[in-house]
CSV table of C-alpha atoms in Angstrom, one decimal:
chain,number,residue,atom,x,y,z
A,1,MET,CA,129.3,86.9,39.5
A,2,GLU,CA,129.3,83.4,38.0
A,3,GLN,CA,127.6,83.1,34.7
A,4,ILE,CA,124.8,80.7,33.9
A,5,PRO,CA,126.0,78.3,31.2
A,6,ILE,CA,124.2,78.1,27.9
A,7,LEU,CA,125.0,74.7,26.2
A,8,LYS,CA,124.4,74.1,22.5
A,9,ILE,CA,123.4,70.7,21.1
A,10,GLY,CA,122.5,70.9,17.5
A,11,PRO,CA,119.7,73.4,17.0
A,12,VAL,CA,119.0,73.4,20.7
A,13,LEU,CA,120.3,75.7,23.4
A,14,ILE,CA,120.1,74.3,26.9
A,15,VAL,CA,120.1,76.7,29.8
A,16,THR,CA,120.1,75.4,33.4
A,17,ILE,CA,119.6,77.9,36.2
A,18,GLN,CA,121.4,76.5,39.2
A,19,THR,CA,121.7,79.5,41.4
A,20,GLU,CA,119.4,82.0,43.1
A,21,LEU,CA,118.4,84.4,40.5
A,22,HIS,CA,118.5,88.0,41.5
A,23,ASP,CA,117.1,90.7,39.3
A,24,ARG,CA,120.2,91.9,37.5
A,25,LYS,CA,121.3,88.3,36.9
A,26,ALA,CA,117.9,87.5,35.4
A,27,GLU,CA,118.2,90.5,33.0
A,28,GLU,CA,121.8,89.5,32.1
A,29,LEU,CA,120.6,85.9,31.4
A,30,GLN,CA,117.9,87.3,29.1
A,31,GLU,CA,120.5,89.2,27.1
A,32,ALA,CA,122.9,86.3,27.0
A,33,ILE,CA,120.2,83.9,25.6
A,34,LEU,CA,119.1,86.4,22.9
A,35,ARG,CA,122.8,87.0,21.9
A,36,ARG,CA,123.4,83.3,21.7
A,37,ILE,CA,120.2,82.7,19.6
A,38,GLN,CA,121.5,85.4,17.2
A,39,LYS,CA,124.9,83.8,17.0
A,40,THR,CA,123.8,80.2,16.6
A,41,GLY,CA,120.4,80.5,14.9
A,42,ALA,CA,119.1,78.0,17.4
A,43,SER,CA,115.5,76.9,16.9
A,44,VAL,CA,114.8,76.0,20.5
A,45,VAL,CA,115.9,77.1,23.9
A,46,THR,CA,115.1,75.0,27.0
A,47,VAL,CA,115.4,76.9,30.3
A,48,ASP,CA,115.6,74.5,33.2
A,49,ILE,CA,114.3,76.2,36.4
A,50,THR,CA,114.2,73.0,38.6
A,51,ALA,CA,116.5,74.7,41.1
A,52,LEU,CA,114.5,77.8,41.5
A,53,GLU,CA,112.6,77.8,44.8
A,54,ILE,CA,110.6,80.9,43.9
A,55,VAL,CA,109.6,82.7,40.7
A,56,ASP,CA,108.2,86.1,41.6
A,57,SER,CA,106.6,88.6,39.2
A,58,PHE,CA,110.0,90.1,38.2
A,59,ILE,CA,111.6,86.7,37.3
A,60,GLY,CA,108.3,85.7,35.7
A,61,ARG,CA,108.3,88.9,33.6
A,62,VAL,CA,111.9,88.4,32.4
A,63,LEU,CA,111.2,84.8,31.5
A,64,SER,CA,108.0,85.5,29.5
A,65,GLU,CA,109.6,88.5,27.9
A,66,THR,CA,112.6,86.4,26.8
A,67,ALA,CA,110.2,83.9,25.2
A,68,ARG,CA,108.4,86.7,23.3
A,69,MET,CA,111.6,88.2,22.1
A,70,ALA,CA,113.0,84.8,21.1
A,71,LYS,CA,109.8,84.2,19.1
A,72,ILE,CA,110.5,87.3,17.1
A,73,MET,CA,113.8,85.7,16.2
A,74,ASP,CA,111.9,82.5,15.2
A,75,THR,CA,113.1,80.6,18.3
A,76,ARG,CA,110.9,78.8,20.8
A,77,VAL,CA,111.6,78.9,24.5
A,78,VAL,CA,110.5,76.0,26.6
A,79,LEU,CA,110.5,76.4,30.4
A,80,VAL,CA,111.2,73.1,32.1
A,81,GLY,CA,111.1,71.8,35.6
A,82,MET,CA,108.9,74.3,37.3
A,83,ARG,CA,108.2,73.1,40.9
A,84,PRO,CA,104.6,72.5,41.7
A,85,ALA,CA,104.7,75.0,44.6
A,86,VAL,CA,106.1,77.6,42.3
A,87,THR,CA,103.3,76.9,39.7
A,88,ILE,CA,100.6,77.2,42.3
A,89,THR,CA,102.1,80.4,43.8
A,90,LEU,CA,102.2,82.1,40.4
A,91,LEU,CA,98.6,81.2,39.7
A,92,GLU,CA,97.5,82.4,43.1
A,93,MET,CA,99.2,85.7,42.5
A,94,GLY,CA,97.3,86.0,39.3
A,95,LEU,CA,100.3,85.9,37.1
A,96,GLU,CA,100.4,84.3,33.7
A,97,LEU,CA,103.6,83.5,31.9
A,98,GLU,CA,102.4,84.8,28.6
A,99,GLY,CA,104.0,83.3,25.4
A,100,ILE,CA,105.9,80.7,27.2
A,101,ASP,CA,105.7,76.9,26.6
A,102,SER,CA,106.5,74.6,29.5
A,103,ALA,CA,107.4,71.0,30.0
A,104,ILE,CA,108.1,68.6,32.9
A,105,ASP,CA,111.7,68.1,32.1
A,106,ILE,CA,114.1,68.7,29.2
A,107,GLU,CA,113.3,65.3,27.6
A,108,ASP,CA,109.6,66.1,27.6
A,109,GLY,CA,110.3,69.6,26.4
A,110,LEU,CA,112.3,68.4,23.4
A,111,LYS,CA,109.8,65.7,22.6
A,112,LYS,CA,107.0,68.3,22.4
A,113,LEU,CA,109.1,70.1,19.9
A,114,GLY,CA,109.6,67.1,17.7
A,115,PHE,CA,113.0,66.0,19.0
A,116,GLU,CA,113.6,62.6,20.5
A,117,LEU,CA,116.2,60.9,22.5
A,118,ARG,CA,117.4,57.8,20.8
A,119,LYS,CA,119.7,55.0,22.0
A,120,ILE,CA,122.4,54.3,19.4
A,121,GLU,CA,125.2,51.8,19.1
A,122,SER,CA,128.6,53.3,19.6
A,123,PRO,CA,130.7,52.6,16.5
A,124,GLU,CA,133.8,51.6,18.5
A,125,THR,CA,132.3,49.3,21.1
A,126,ARG,CA,128.9,47.9,20.1
A,127,SER,CA,128.1,46.8,23.6
A,128,GLU,CA,128.5,50.3,24.9
A,129,ARG,CA,125.3,52.2,24.5
A,130,GLU,CA,125.1,55.9,24.5
A,131,THR,CA,122.2,58.2,24.5
A,132,MET,CA,122.4,60.9,22.1
A,133,LEU,CA,120.1,63.7,21.0
A,134,ALA,CA,118.7,63.3,17.5
A,135,GLY,CA,117.0,66.3,16.0
A,136,GLU,CA,115.1,66.8,12.7
A,137,GLU,CA,118.0,68.7,11.4
A,138,ALA,CA,121.5,67.4,11.1
A,139,PRO,CA,123.2,68.1,14.5
A,140,ASP,CA,126.1,70.5,14.4
A,141,TYR,CA,128.9,69.3,16.6
A,142,GLY,CA,131.3,72.0,15.8
A,143,ASP,CA,132.0,74.9,18.1
A,144,ASP,CA,129.6,77.7,17.5
B,1,MET,CA,113.5,89.1,65.6
B,2,GLU,CA,115.6,89.9,62.6
B,3,MET,CA,116.1,93.3,60.9
B,4,ILE,CA,117.0,93.1,57.2
B,5,GLU,CA,118.2,96.3,55.5
B,6,ILE,CA,117.0,96.7,51.9
B,7,HIS,CA,119.4,99.0,50.1
B,8,ILE,CA,120.9,97.0,47.3
B,9,GLU,CA,119.3,94.6,44.9
B,10,SER,CA,120.8,91.5,46.5
B,11,ASP,CA,119.1,92.4,49.7
B,12,ILE,CA,115.8,91.3,48.0
B,13,VAL,CA,117.3,87.8,47.8
B,14,ARG,CA,118.5,88.0,51.4
B,15,ALA,CA,115.0,89.1,52.6
B,16,ARG,CA,113.2,86.2,50.9
B,17,GLN,CA,115.8,83.7,52.0
B,18,ALA,CA,115.4,84.8,55.6
B,19,ALA,CA,111.6,84.6,55.4
B,20,ARG,CA,111.8,81.2,53.8
B,21,SER,CA,114.1,79.8,56.5
B,22,LEU,CA,111.9,81.3,59.3
B,23,ALA,CA,108.9,79.6,57.7
B,24,GLU,CA,110.9,76.4,57.4
B,25,SER,CA,111.9,76.4,61.1
B,26,LEU,CA,108.2,76.9,62.0
B,27,GLY,CA,107.3,73.8,60.0
B,28,PHE,CA,105.5,75.4,57.1
B,29,SER,CA,104.6,73.2,54.1
B,30,ILE,CA,106.6,73.5,50.9
B,31,LEU,CA,103.8,75.4,49.3
B,32,SER,CA,103.3,77.9,52.2
B,33,LYS,CA,107.1,78.5,52.4
B,34,THR,CA,107.0,79.3,48.7
B,35,ARG,CA,104.1,81.7,49.2
B,36,VAL,CA,105.9,83.5,52.0
B,37,ALA,CA,109.2,83.8,50.1
B,38,THR,CA,107.5,85.0,47.0
B,39,ALA,CA,105.4,87.6,48.7
B,40,VAL,CA,108.5,88.8,50.7
B,41,SER,CA,110.4,89.0,47.4
B,42,GLU,CA,107.7,91.2,45.9
B,43,LEU,CA,107.4,93.5,48.9
B,44,ALA,CA,111.2,93.8,49.4
B,45,ARG,CA,111.5,94.7,45.7
B,46,ASN,CA,108.9,97.4,46.2
B,47,THR,CA,110.8,98.8,49.2
B,48,PHE,CA,113.9,98.8,47.1
B,49,THR,CA,112.5,100.1,43.8
B,50,TYR,CA,109.7,102.5,44.8
B,51,GLY,CA,110.6,103.3,48.4
B,52,GLY,CA,114.2,104.1,47.6
B,53,GLY,CA,115.3,101.4,50.1
B,54,GLY,CA,114.3,100.7,53.7
B,55,SER,CA,114.1,97.7,56.0
B,56,MET,CA,112.2,94.5,56.8
B,57,LYS,CA,111.5,93.4,60.3
B,58,LEU,CA,111.0,89.6,60.4
B,59,GLU,CA,109.7,87.7,63.3
B,60,LYS,CA,107.7,84.7,64.5
B,61,ILE,CA,104.2,85.5,65.7
B,62,SER,CA,101.9,83.3,67.7
B,63,ASP,CA,98.5,83.3,69.3
B,64,ARG,CA,96.9,80.6,71.5
B,65,THR,CA,96.4,78.2,68.6
B,66,ARG,CA,98.9,78.9,65.9
B,67,VAL,CA,102.2,80.3,64.8
B,68,GLY,CA,103.1,82.4,61.8
B,69,VAL,CA,105.6,84.6,60.0
B,70,HIS,CA,105.3,88.3,60.6
B,71,CYS,CA,107.0,90.9,58.4
B,72,ILE,CA,107.0,94.7,58.4
B,73,PHE,CA,108.4,96.6,55.5
B,74,VAL,CA,109.2,100.3,56.1
B,75,ASP,CA,110.6,102.9,53.7
B,76,LYS,CA,111.0,106.6,53.8
B,77,GLY,CA,110.3,107.0,50.1
B,78,PRO,CA,107.8,109.2,48.2
B,79,GLY,CA,104.8,107.2,49.5
B,80,ILE,CA,101.8,105.9,47.4
B,81,GLU,CA,99.3,108.5,46.2
B,82,ASP,CA,96.5,106.2,45.4
B,83,ILE,CA,96.6,102.9,47.4
B,84,VAL,CA,93.5,101.5,45.8
B,85,LYS,CA,95.0,102.0,42.4
B,86,ALA,CA,98.4,100.6,43.5
B,87,MET,CA,96.6,97.5,44.8
B,88,THR,CA,94.9,96.8,41.5
B,89,PRO,CA,96.4,93.8,39.7
B,90,GLY,CA,98.4,94.9,36.6
B,91,TYR,CA,98.7,98.5,37.7
B,92,THR,CA,102.3,99.8,37.9
B,93,THR,CA,104.1,103.1,37.8
B,94,GLY,CA,107.4,101.3,37.1
B,95,LYS,CA,108.7,98.6,34.8
B,96,GLY,CA,107.2,95.7,36.8
B,97,LEU,CA,104.1,93.7,36.0
B,98,GLY,CA,102.0,95.4,38.6
B,99,PHE,CA,101.4,92.3,40.6
B,100,GLY,CA,103.7,93.0,43.5
B,101,LEU,CA,101.2,94.4,46.0
B,102,SER,CA,98.1,92.6,44.8
B,103,GLY,CA,99.9,89.3,44.4
B,104,SER,CA,101.6,89.4,47.8
B,105,LYS,CA,98.2,90.3,49.4
B,106,ARG,CA,96.7,87.2,47.9
B,107,LEU,CA,99.6,85.0,49.1
B,108,MET,CA,99.5,86.2,52.7
B,109,ASP,CA,96.8,85.9,55.3
B,110,ASP,CA,97.0,89.4,56.7
B,111,PHE,CA,98.0,92.4,54.7
B,112,LYS,CA,98.1,96.0,56.0
B,113,ILE,CA,99.4,99.0,54.1
B,114,GLU,CA,99.8,102.5,55.3
B,115,SER,CA,101.3,105.2,53.2
B,116,GLU,CA,101.7,108.9,53.3
B,117,VAL,CA,102.8,111.0,50.3
B,118,GLY,CA,106.2,112.4,51.1
B,119,ASN,CA,106.6,110.3,54.2
B,120,GLY,CA,107.0,106.7,53.0
B,121,THR,CA,105.2,103.4,53.2
B,122,ARG,CA,104.7,100.7,55.8
B,123,ILE,CA,103.4,97.3,54.9
B,124,GLU,CA,102.7,94.6,57.5
B,125,VAL,CA,102.0,91.0,56.5
B,126,ILE,CA,101.3,87.7,58.3
B,127,LYS,CA,101.2,84.2,57.1
B,128,TRP,CA,99.9,81.6,59.5
B,129,LYS,CA,101.1,78.1,59.4
């Protein structure tokens, strides 16, 4: 089974779910995120669910549980990219994703948490502009 | 008509994908497709988790004025002792949230449940386009 990648940029972990999430995989992802938080001391985790066509009560429970567990480890989880149809369906079912923050996309999610995307001049070629992530804390570019 | 066996966990995904693509072929809106796939996911999980496995019969249904998705879930599990309780939002005997039955009832147009202790459960749902 292919693994869902967890990328680290400074104090932020970025998780993008790109495949159909079946139950065991959702639980494995929860464990992987928590382990990665412990290992890196990340302050924020963004979980991008743009690709998820449905979020049922099981996946919803796993996501909100992950957020609550991360909070105990002093890490915030932001859910990004929930499709409108998914949001409406969850509400109609009477489900609340307790303890979870959400945002339209990763940029919006990071902005809400006090991070911003800044354009910087590349030191080598000034004309070449790059977009990099700037956090409140000094970013850590080393391998974790 | 399509019969989908629900015996391993990944069958839950197969069931909801099949229901979604039937809804899609019938021209359901994105929202309605999502409702159908979500409800089927909940019910297939119940069949797998509480019913000890079973099957889903999936077919197109139509009357004079409309078309819809029709699903029947059958298991030979222990059955549900108290259906009223089981249909209450937030009530669960397992590790779920207790929104499987009540939630899928809200998402579908027709919802019929029959259960006999010791003989299993049969749930029939319809979503009209």
